Every structure is written in structure tokens, then in C-alpha cells.
N, CA, C and O atoms as a printed pandas DataFrame, in Angstrom:
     atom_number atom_name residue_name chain_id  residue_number  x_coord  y_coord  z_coord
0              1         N          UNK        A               1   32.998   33.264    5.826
1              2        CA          UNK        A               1   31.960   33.348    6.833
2              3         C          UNK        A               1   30.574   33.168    6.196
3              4         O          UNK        A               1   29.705   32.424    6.650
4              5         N          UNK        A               2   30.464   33.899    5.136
5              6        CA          UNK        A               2   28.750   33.343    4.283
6              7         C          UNK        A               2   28.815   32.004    4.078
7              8         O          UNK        A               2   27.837   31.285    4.285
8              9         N          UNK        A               3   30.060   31.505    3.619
9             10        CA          UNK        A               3   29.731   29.932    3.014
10            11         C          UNK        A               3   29.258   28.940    4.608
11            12         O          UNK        A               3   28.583   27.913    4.675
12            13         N          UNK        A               4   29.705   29.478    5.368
13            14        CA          UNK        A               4   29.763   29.186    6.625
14            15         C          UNK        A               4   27.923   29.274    7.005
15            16         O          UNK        A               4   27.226   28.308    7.315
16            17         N          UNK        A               5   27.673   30.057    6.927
17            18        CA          UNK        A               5   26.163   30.398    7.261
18            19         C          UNK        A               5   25.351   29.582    6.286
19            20         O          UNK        A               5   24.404   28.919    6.709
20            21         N          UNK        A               6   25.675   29.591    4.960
21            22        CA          UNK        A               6   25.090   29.309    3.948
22            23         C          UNK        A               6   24.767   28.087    4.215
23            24         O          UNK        A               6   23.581   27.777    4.104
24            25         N          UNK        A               7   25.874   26.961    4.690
25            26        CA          UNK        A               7   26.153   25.555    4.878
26            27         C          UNK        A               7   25.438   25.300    6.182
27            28         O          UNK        A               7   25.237   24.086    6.219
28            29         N          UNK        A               8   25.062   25.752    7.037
29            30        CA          UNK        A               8   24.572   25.577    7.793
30            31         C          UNK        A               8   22.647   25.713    7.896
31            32         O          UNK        A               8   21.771   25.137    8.541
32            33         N          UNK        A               9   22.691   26.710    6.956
33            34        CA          UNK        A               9   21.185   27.347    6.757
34            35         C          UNK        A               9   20.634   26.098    5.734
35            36         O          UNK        A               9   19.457   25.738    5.758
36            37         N          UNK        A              10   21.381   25.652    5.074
37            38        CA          UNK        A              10   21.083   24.749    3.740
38            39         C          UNK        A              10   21.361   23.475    4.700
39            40         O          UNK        A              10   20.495   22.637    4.448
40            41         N          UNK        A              11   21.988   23.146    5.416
41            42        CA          UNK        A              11   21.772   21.647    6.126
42            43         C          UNK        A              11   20.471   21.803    7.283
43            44         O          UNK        A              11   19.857   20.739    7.359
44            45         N          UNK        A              12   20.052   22.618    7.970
45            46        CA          UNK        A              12   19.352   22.862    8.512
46            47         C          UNK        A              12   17.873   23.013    7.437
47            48         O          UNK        A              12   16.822   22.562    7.891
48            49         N          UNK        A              13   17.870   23.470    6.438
49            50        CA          UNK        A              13   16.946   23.070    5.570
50            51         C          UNK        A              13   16.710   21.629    4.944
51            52         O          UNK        A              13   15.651   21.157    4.529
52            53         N          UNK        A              14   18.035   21.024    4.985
53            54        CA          UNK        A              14   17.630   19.188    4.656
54            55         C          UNK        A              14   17.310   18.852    5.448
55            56         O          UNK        A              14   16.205   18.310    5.465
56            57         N          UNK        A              15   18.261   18.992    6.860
57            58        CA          UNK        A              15   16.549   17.680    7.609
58            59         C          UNK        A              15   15.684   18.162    8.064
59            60         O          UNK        A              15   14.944   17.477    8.771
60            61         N          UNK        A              16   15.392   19.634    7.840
61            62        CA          UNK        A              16   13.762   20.127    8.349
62            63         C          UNK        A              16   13.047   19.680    7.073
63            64         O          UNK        A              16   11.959   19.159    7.314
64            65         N          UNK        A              17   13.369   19.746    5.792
65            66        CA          UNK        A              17   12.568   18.758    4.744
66            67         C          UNK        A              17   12.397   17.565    4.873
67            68         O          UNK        A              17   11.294   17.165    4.501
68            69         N          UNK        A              18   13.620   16.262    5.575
69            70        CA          UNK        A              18   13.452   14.881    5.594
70            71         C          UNK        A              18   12.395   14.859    6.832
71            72         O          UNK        A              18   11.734   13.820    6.831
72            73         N          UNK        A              19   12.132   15.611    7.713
73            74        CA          UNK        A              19   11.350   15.465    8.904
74            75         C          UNK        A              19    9.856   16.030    8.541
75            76         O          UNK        A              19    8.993   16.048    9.419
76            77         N          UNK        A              20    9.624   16.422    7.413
77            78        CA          UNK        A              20    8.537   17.264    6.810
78            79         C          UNK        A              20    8.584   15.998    5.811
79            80         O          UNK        A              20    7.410   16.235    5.524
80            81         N          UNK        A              21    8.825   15.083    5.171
81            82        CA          UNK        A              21    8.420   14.280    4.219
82            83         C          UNK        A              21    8.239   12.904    5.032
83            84         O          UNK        A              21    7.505   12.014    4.605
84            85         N          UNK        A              22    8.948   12.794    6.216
85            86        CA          UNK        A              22    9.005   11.546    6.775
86            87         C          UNK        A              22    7.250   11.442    7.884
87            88         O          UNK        A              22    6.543   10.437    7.961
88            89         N          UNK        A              23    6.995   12.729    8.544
89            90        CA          UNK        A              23    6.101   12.724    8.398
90            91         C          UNK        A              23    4.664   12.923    7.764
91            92         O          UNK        A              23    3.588   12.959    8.360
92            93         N          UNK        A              24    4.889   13.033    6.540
93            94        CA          UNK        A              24    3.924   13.398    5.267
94            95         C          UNK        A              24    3.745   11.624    4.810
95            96         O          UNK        A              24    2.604   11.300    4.477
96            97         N          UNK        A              25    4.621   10.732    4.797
97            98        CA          UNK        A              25    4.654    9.578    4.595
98            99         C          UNK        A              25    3.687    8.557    5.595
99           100         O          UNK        A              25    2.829    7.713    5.334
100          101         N          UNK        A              26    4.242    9.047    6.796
101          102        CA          UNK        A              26    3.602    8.297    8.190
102          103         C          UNK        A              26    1.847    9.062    8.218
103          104         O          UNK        A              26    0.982    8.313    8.675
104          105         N          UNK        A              27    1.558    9.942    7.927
105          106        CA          UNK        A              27    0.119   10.067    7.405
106          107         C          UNK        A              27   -0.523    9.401    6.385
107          108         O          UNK        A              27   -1.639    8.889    6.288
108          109         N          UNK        A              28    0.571    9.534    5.525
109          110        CA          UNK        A              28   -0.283    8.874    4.042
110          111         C          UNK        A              28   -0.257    7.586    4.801
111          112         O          UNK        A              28   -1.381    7.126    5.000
112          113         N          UNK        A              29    0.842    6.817    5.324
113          114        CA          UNK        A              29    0.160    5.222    5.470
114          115         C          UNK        A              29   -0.964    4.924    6.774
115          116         O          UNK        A              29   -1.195    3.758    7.094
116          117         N          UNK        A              30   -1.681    6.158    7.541
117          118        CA          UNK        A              30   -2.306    6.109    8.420
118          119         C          UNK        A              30   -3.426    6.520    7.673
119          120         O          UNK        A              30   -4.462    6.389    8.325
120          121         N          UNK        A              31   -3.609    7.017    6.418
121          122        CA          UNK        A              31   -4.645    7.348    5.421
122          123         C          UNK        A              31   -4.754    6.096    4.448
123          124         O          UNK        A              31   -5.747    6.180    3.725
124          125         N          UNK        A              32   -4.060    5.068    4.266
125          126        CA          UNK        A              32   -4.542    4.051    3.367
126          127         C          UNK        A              32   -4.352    2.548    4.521
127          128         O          UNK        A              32   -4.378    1.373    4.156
128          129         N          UNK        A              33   -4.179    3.023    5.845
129          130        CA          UNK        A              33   -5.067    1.806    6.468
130          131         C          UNK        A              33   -6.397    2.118    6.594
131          132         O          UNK        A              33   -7.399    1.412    6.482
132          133         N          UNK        A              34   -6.256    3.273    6.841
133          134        CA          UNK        A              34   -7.906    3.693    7.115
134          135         C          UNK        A              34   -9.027    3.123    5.835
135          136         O          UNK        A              34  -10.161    2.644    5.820
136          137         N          UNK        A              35   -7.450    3.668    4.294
137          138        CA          UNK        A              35   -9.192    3.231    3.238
138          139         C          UNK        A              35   -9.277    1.974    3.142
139          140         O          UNK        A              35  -10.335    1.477    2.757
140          141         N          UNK        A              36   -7.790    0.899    3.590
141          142        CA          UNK        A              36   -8.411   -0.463    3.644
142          143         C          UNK        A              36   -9.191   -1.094    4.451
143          144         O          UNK        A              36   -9.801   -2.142    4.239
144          145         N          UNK        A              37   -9.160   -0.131    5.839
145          146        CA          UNK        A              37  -10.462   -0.256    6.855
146          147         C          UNK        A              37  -11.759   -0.177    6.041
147          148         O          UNK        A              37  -12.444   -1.198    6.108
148          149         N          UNK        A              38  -12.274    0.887    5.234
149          150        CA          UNK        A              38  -13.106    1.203    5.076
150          151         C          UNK        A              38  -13.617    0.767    3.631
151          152         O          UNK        A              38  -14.686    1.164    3.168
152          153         N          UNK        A              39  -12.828   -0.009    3.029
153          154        CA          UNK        A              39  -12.806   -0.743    2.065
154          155         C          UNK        A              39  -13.667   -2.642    2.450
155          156         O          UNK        A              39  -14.415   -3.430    1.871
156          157         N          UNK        A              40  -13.106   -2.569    3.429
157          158        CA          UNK        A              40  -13.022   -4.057    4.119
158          159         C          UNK        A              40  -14.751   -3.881    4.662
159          160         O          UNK        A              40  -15.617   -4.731    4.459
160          161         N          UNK        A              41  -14.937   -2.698    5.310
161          162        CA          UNK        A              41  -16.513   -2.542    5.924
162          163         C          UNK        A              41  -17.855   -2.914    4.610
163          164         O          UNK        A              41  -18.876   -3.595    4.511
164          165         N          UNK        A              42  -17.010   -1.937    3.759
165          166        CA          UNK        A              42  -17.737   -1.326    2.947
166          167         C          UNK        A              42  -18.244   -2.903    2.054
167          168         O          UNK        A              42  -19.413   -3.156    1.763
168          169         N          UNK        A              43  -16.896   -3.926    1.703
169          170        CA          UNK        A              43  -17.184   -5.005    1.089
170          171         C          UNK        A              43  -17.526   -6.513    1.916
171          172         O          UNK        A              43  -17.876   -7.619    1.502
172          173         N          UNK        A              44  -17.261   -6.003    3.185
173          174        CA          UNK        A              44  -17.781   -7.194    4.493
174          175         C          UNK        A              44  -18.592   -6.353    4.848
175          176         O          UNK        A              44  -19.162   -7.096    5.647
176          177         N          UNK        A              45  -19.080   -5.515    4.925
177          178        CA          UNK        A              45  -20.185   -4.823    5.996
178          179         C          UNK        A              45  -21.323   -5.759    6.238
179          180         O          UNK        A              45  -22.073   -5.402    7.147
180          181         N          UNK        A              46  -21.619   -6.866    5.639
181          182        CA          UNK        A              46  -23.201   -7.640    6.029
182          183         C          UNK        A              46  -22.824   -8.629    7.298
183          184         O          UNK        A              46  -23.788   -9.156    7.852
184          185         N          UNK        A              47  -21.486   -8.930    7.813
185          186        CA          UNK        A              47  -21.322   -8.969    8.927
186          187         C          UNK        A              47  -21.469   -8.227   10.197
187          188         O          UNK        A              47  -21.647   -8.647   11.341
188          189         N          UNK        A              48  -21.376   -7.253    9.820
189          190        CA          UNK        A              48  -22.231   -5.811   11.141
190          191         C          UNK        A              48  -23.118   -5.571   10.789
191          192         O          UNK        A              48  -23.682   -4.884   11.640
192          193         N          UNK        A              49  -23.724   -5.711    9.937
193          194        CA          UNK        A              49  -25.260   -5.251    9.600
194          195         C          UNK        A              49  -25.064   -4.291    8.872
195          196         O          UNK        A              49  -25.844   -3.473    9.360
196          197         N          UNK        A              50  -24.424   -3.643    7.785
197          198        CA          UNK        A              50  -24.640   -3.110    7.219
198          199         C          UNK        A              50  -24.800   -3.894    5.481
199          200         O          UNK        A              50  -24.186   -4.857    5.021
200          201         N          UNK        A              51  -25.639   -3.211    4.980
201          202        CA          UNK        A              51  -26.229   -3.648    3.712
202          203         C          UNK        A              51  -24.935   -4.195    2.877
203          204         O          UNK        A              51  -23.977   -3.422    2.847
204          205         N          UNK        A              52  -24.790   -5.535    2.144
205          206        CA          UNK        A              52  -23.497   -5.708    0.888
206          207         C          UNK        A              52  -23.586   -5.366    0.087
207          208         O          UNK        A              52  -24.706   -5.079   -0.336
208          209         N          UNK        A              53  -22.496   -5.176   -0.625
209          210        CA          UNK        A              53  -22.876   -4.637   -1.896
210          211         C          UNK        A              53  -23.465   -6.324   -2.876
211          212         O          UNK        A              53  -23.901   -7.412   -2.498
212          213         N          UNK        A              54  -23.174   -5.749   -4.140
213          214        CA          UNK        A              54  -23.830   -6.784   -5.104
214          215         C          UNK        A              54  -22.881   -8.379   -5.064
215          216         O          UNK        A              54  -21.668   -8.511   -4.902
216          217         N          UNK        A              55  -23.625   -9.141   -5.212
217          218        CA          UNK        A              55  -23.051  -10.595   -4.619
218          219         C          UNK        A              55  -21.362  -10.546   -5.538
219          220         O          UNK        A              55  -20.252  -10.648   -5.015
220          221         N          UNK        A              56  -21.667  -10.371   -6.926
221          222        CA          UNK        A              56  -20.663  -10.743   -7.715
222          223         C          UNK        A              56  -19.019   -9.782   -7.628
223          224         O          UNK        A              56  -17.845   -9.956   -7.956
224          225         N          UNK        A              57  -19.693   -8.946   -7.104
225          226        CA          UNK        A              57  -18.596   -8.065   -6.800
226          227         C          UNK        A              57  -17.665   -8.403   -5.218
227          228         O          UNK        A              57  -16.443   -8.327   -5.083
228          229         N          UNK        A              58  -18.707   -8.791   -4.134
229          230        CA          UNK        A              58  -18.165   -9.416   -3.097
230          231         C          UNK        A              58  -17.403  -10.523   -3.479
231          232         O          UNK        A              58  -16.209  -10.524   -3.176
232          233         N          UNK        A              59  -17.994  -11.685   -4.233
233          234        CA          UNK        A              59  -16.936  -12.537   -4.898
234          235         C          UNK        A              59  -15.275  -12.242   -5.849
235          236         O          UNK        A              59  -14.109  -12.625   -5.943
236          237         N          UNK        A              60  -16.034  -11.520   -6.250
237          238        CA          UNK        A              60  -14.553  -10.867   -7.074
238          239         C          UNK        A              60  -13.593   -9.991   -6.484
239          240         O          UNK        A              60  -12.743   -9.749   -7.341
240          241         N          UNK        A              61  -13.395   -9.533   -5.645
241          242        CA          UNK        A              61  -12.492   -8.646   -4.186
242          243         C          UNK        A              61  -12.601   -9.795   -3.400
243          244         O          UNK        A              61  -11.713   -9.611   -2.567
244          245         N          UNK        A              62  -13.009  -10.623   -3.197
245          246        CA          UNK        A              62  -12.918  -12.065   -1.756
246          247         C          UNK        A              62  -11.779  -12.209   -1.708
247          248         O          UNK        A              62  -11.279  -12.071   -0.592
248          249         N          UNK        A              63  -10.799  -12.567   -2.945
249          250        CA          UNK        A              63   -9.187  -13.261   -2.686
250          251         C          UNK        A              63   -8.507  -12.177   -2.425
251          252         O          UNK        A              63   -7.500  -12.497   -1.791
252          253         N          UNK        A              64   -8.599  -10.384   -2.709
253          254        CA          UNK        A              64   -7.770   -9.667   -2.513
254          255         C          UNK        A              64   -7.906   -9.143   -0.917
255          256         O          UNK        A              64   -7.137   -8.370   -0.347
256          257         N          UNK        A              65   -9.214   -9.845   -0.313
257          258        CA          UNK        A              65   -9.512   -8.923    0.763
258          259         C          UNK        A              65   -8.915   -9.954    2.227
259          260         O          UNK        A              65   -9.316   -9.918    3.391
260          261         N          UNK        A              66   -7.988  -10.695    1.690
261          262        CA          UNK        A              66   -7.364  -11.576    2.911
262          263         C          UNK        A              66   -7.079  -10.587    3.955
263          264         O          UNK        A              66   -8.034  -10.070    4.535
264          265         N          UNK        A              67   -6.355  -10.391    4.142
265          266        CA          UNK        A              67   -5.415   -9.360    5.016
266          267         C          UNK        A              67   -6.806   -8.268    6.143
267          268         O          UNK        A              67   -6.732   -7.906    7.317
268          269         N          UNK        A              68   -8.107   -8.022    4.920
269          270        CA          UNK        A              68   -8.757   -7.328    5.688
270          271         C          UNK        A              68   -9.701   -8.286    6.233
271          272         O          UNK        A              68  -10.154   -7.949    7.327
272          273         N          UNK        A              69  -10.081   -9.284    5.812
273          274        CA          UNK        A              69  -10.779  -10.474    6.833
274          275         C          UNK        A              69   -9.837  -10.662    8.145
275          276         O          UNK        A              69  -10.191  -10.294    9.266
276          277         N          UNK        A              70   -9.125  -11.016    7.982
277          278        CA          UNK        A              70   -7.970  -11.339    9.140
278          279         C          UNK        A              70   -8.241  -10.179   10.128
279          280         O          UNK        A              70   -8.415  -10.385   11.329
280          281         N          UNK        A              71   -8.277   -8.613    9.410
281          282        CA          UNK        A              71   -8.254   -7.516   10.564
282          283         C          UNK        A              71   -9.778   -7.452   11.205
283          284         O          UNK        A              71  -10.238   -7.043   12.271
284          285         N          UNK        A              72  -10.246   -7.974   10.191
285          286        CA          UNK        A              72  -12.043   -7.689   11.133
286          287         C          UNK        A              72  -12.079   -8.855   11.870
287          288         O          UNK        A              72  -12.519   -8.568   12.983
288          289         N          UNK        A              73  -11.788  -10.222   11.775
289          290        CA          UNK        A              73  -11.799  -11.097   13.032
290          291         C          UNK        A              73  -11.001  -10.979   14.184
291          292         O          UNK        A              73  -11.198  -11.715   15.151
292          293         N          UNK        A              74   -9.979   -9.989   14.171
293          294        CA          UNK        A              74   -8.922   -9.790   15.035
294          295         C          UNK        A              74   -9.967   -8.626   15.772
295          296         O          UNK        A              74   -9.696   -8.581   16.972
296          297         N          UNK        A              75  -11.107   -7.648   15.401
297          298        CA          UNK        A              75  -11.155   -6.422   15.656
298          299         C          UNK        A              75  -12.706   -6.724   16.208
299          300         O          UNK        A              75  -13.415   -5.920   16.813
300          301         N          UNK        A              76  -13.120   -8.432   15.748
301          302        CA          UNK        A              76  -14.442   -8.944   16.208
302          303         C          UNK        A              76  -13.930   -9.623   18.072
303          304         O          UNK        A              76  -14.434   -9.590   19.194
304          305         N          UNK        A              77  -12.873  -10.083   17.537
305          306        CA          UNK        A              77  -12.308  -10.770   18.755
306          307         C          UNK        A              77  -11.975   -9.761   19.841
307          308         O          UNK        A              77  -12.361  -10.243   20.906
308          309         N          UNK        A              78  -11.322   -8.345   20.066
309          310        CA          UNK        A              78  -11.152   -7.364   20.684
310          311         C          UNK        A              78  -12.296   -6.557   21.025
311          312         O          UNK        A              78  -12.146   -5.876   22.040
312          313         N          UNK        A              79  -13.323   -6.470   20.470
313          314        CA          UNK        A              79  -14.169   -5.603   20.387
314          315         C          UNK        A              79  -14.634   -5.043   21.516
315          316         O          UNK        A              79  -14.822   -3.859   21.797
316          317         N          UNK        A              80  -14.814   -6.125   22.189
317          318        CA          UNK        A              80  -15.454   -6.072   23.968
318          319         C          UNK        A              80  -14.186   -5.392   24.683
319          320         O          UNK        A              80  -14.356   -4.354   25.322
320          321         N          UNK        A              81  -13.330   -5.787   24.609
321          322        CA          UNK        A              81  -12.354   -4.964   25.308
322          323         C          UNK        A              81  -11.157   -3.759   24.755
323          324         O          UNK        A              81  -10.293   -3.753   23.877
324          325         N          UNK        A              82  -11.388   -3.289   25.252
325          326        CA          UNK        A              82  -10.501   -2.362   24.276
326          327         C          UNK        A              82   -9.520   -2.299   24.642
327          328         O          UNK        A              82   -8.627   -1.976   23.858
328          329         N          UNK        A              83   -9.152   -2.647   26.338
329          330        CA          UNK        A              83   -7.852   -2.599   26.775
330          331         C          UNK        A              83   -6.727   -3.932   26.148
331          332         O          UNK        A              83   -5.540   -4.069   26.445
332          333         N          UNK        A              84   -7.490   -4.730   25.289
333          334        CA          UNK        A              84   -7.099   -5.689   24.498
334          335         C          UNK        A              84   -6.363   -5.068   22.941
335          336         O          UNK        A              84   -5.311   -5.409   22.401
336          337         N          UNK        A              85   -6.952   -4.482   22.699
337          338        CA          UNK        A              85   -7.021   -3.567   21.297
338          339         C          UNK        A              85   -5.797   -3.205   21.804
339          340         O          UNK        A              85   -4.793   -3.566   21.190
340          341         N          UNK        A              86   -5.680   -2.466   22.954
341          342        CA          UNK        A              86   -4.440   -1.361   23.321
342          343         C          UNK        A              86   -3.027   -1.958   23.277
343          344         O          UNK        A              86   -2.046   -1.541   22.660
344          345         N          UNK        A              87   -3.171   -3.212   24.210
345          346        CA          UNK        A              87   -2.294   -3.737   24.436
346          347         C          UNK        A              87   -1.669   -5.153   22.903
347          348         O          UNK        A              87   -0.594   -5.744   23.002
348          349         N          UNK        A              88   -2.491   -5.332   21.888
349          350        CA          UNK        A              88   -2.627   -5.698   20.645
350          351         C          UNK        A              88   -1.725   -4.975   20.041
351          352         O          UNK        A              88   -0.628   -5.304   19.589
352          353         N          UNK        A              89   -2.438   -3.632   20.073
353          354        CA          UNK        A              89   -1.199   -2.680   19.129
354          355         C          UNK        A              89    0.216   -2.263   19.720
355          356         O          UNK        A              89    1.218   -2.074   19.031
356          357         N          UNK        A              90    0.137   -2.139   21.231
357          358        CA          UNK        A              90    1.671   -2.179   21.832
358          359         C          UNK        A              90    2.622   -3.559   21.741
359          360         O          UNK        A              90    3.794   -3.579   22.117
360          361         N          UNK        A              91    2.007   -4.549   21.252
361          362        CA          UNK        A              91    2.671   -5.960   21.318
362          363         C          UNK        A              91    2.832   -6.324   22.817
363          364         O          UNK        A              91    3.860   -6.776   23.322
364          365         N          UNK        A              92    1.672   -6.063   23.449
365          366        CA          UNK        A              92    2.137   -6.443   24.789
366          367         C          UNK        A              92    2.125   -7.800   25.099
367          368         O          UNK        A              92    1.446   -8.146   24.132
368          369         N          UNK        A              93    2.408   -9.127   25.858
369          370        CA          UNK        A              93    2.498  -10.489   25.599
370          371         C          UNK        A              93    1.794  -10.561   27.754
371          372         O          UNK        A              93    1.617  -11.645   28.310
């Protein structure tokens, strides 16, 4: 009867851990879109008006920052609507 409890208390502890790491994961990757959001501002920002940084450094991040050009013309193109944005991220067609 303990091994009984035991086995149950200890499986009930694995997937309350896989559900405690699975969402610890789904944050962290909602925390490093954000810093490539804010990465992408920070090294495009003279397109919104905010100040660039130093020319040579914008050149040197240019080829790695594909992916975040792509998201700021996608996010220039939505901007006005947001019910666009919404339906963008649901894949709505």
C-alpha cells in the first residue's frame, strides 16, 4: 500500500514538474522575442525616429538582423490596424 501511494505521489510529481518546465520554457521564448524585438528597435530605431546607434555597428548586425527587418515591415504594414495584427497572429486567411 506505501509503494502504492509512493508511485502515485512520485508520478504526480513528474508531470507537475514537466508542466512547471514546459511552461518556464514558453516564457523564456516569449522573453527572447521580446529582446529580439527590442534589439531590432534599438538597431533600426532611426526608422521611428528614434536616434541610431553608431553607423559601423548598424552595418555590422545588418546581415544578422534579417528576420527582425522582415518583423518591423510586417509590424509597419499592420500598424494602423490592429485587428490585422490579431488576425496575423491567429493565421486567419
Amino acid at each position: 500500500m506505501f509503494k502504492s501511494i509512493k508511485k502515485k505521489v512520485a508520478a504526480f510529481w513528474k508531470i507537475s514538474d514537466e508542466v512547471a518546465r514546459g511552461k518556464a520554457v514558453e516564457t523564456l521564448e516569449v522573453e527572447l522575442e521580446e529582446l529580439d524585438h527590442i534589439l531590432g528597435i534599438l538597431v533600426l530605431g532611426v526608422f521611428i525616429g528614434l536616434p541610431s546607434p553608431p553607423m559601423q555597428i548598424s552595418l555590422e548586425l545588418m546581415p544578422m538582423m534579417e528576420k527582425e527587418l522582415i518583423l518591423m515591415m510586417e509590424k509597419v504594414d499592420t500598424a494602423n490596424e490592429p485587428i490585422a495584427q490579431l488576425f496575423s497572429t491567429l493565421s486567419i486567411d
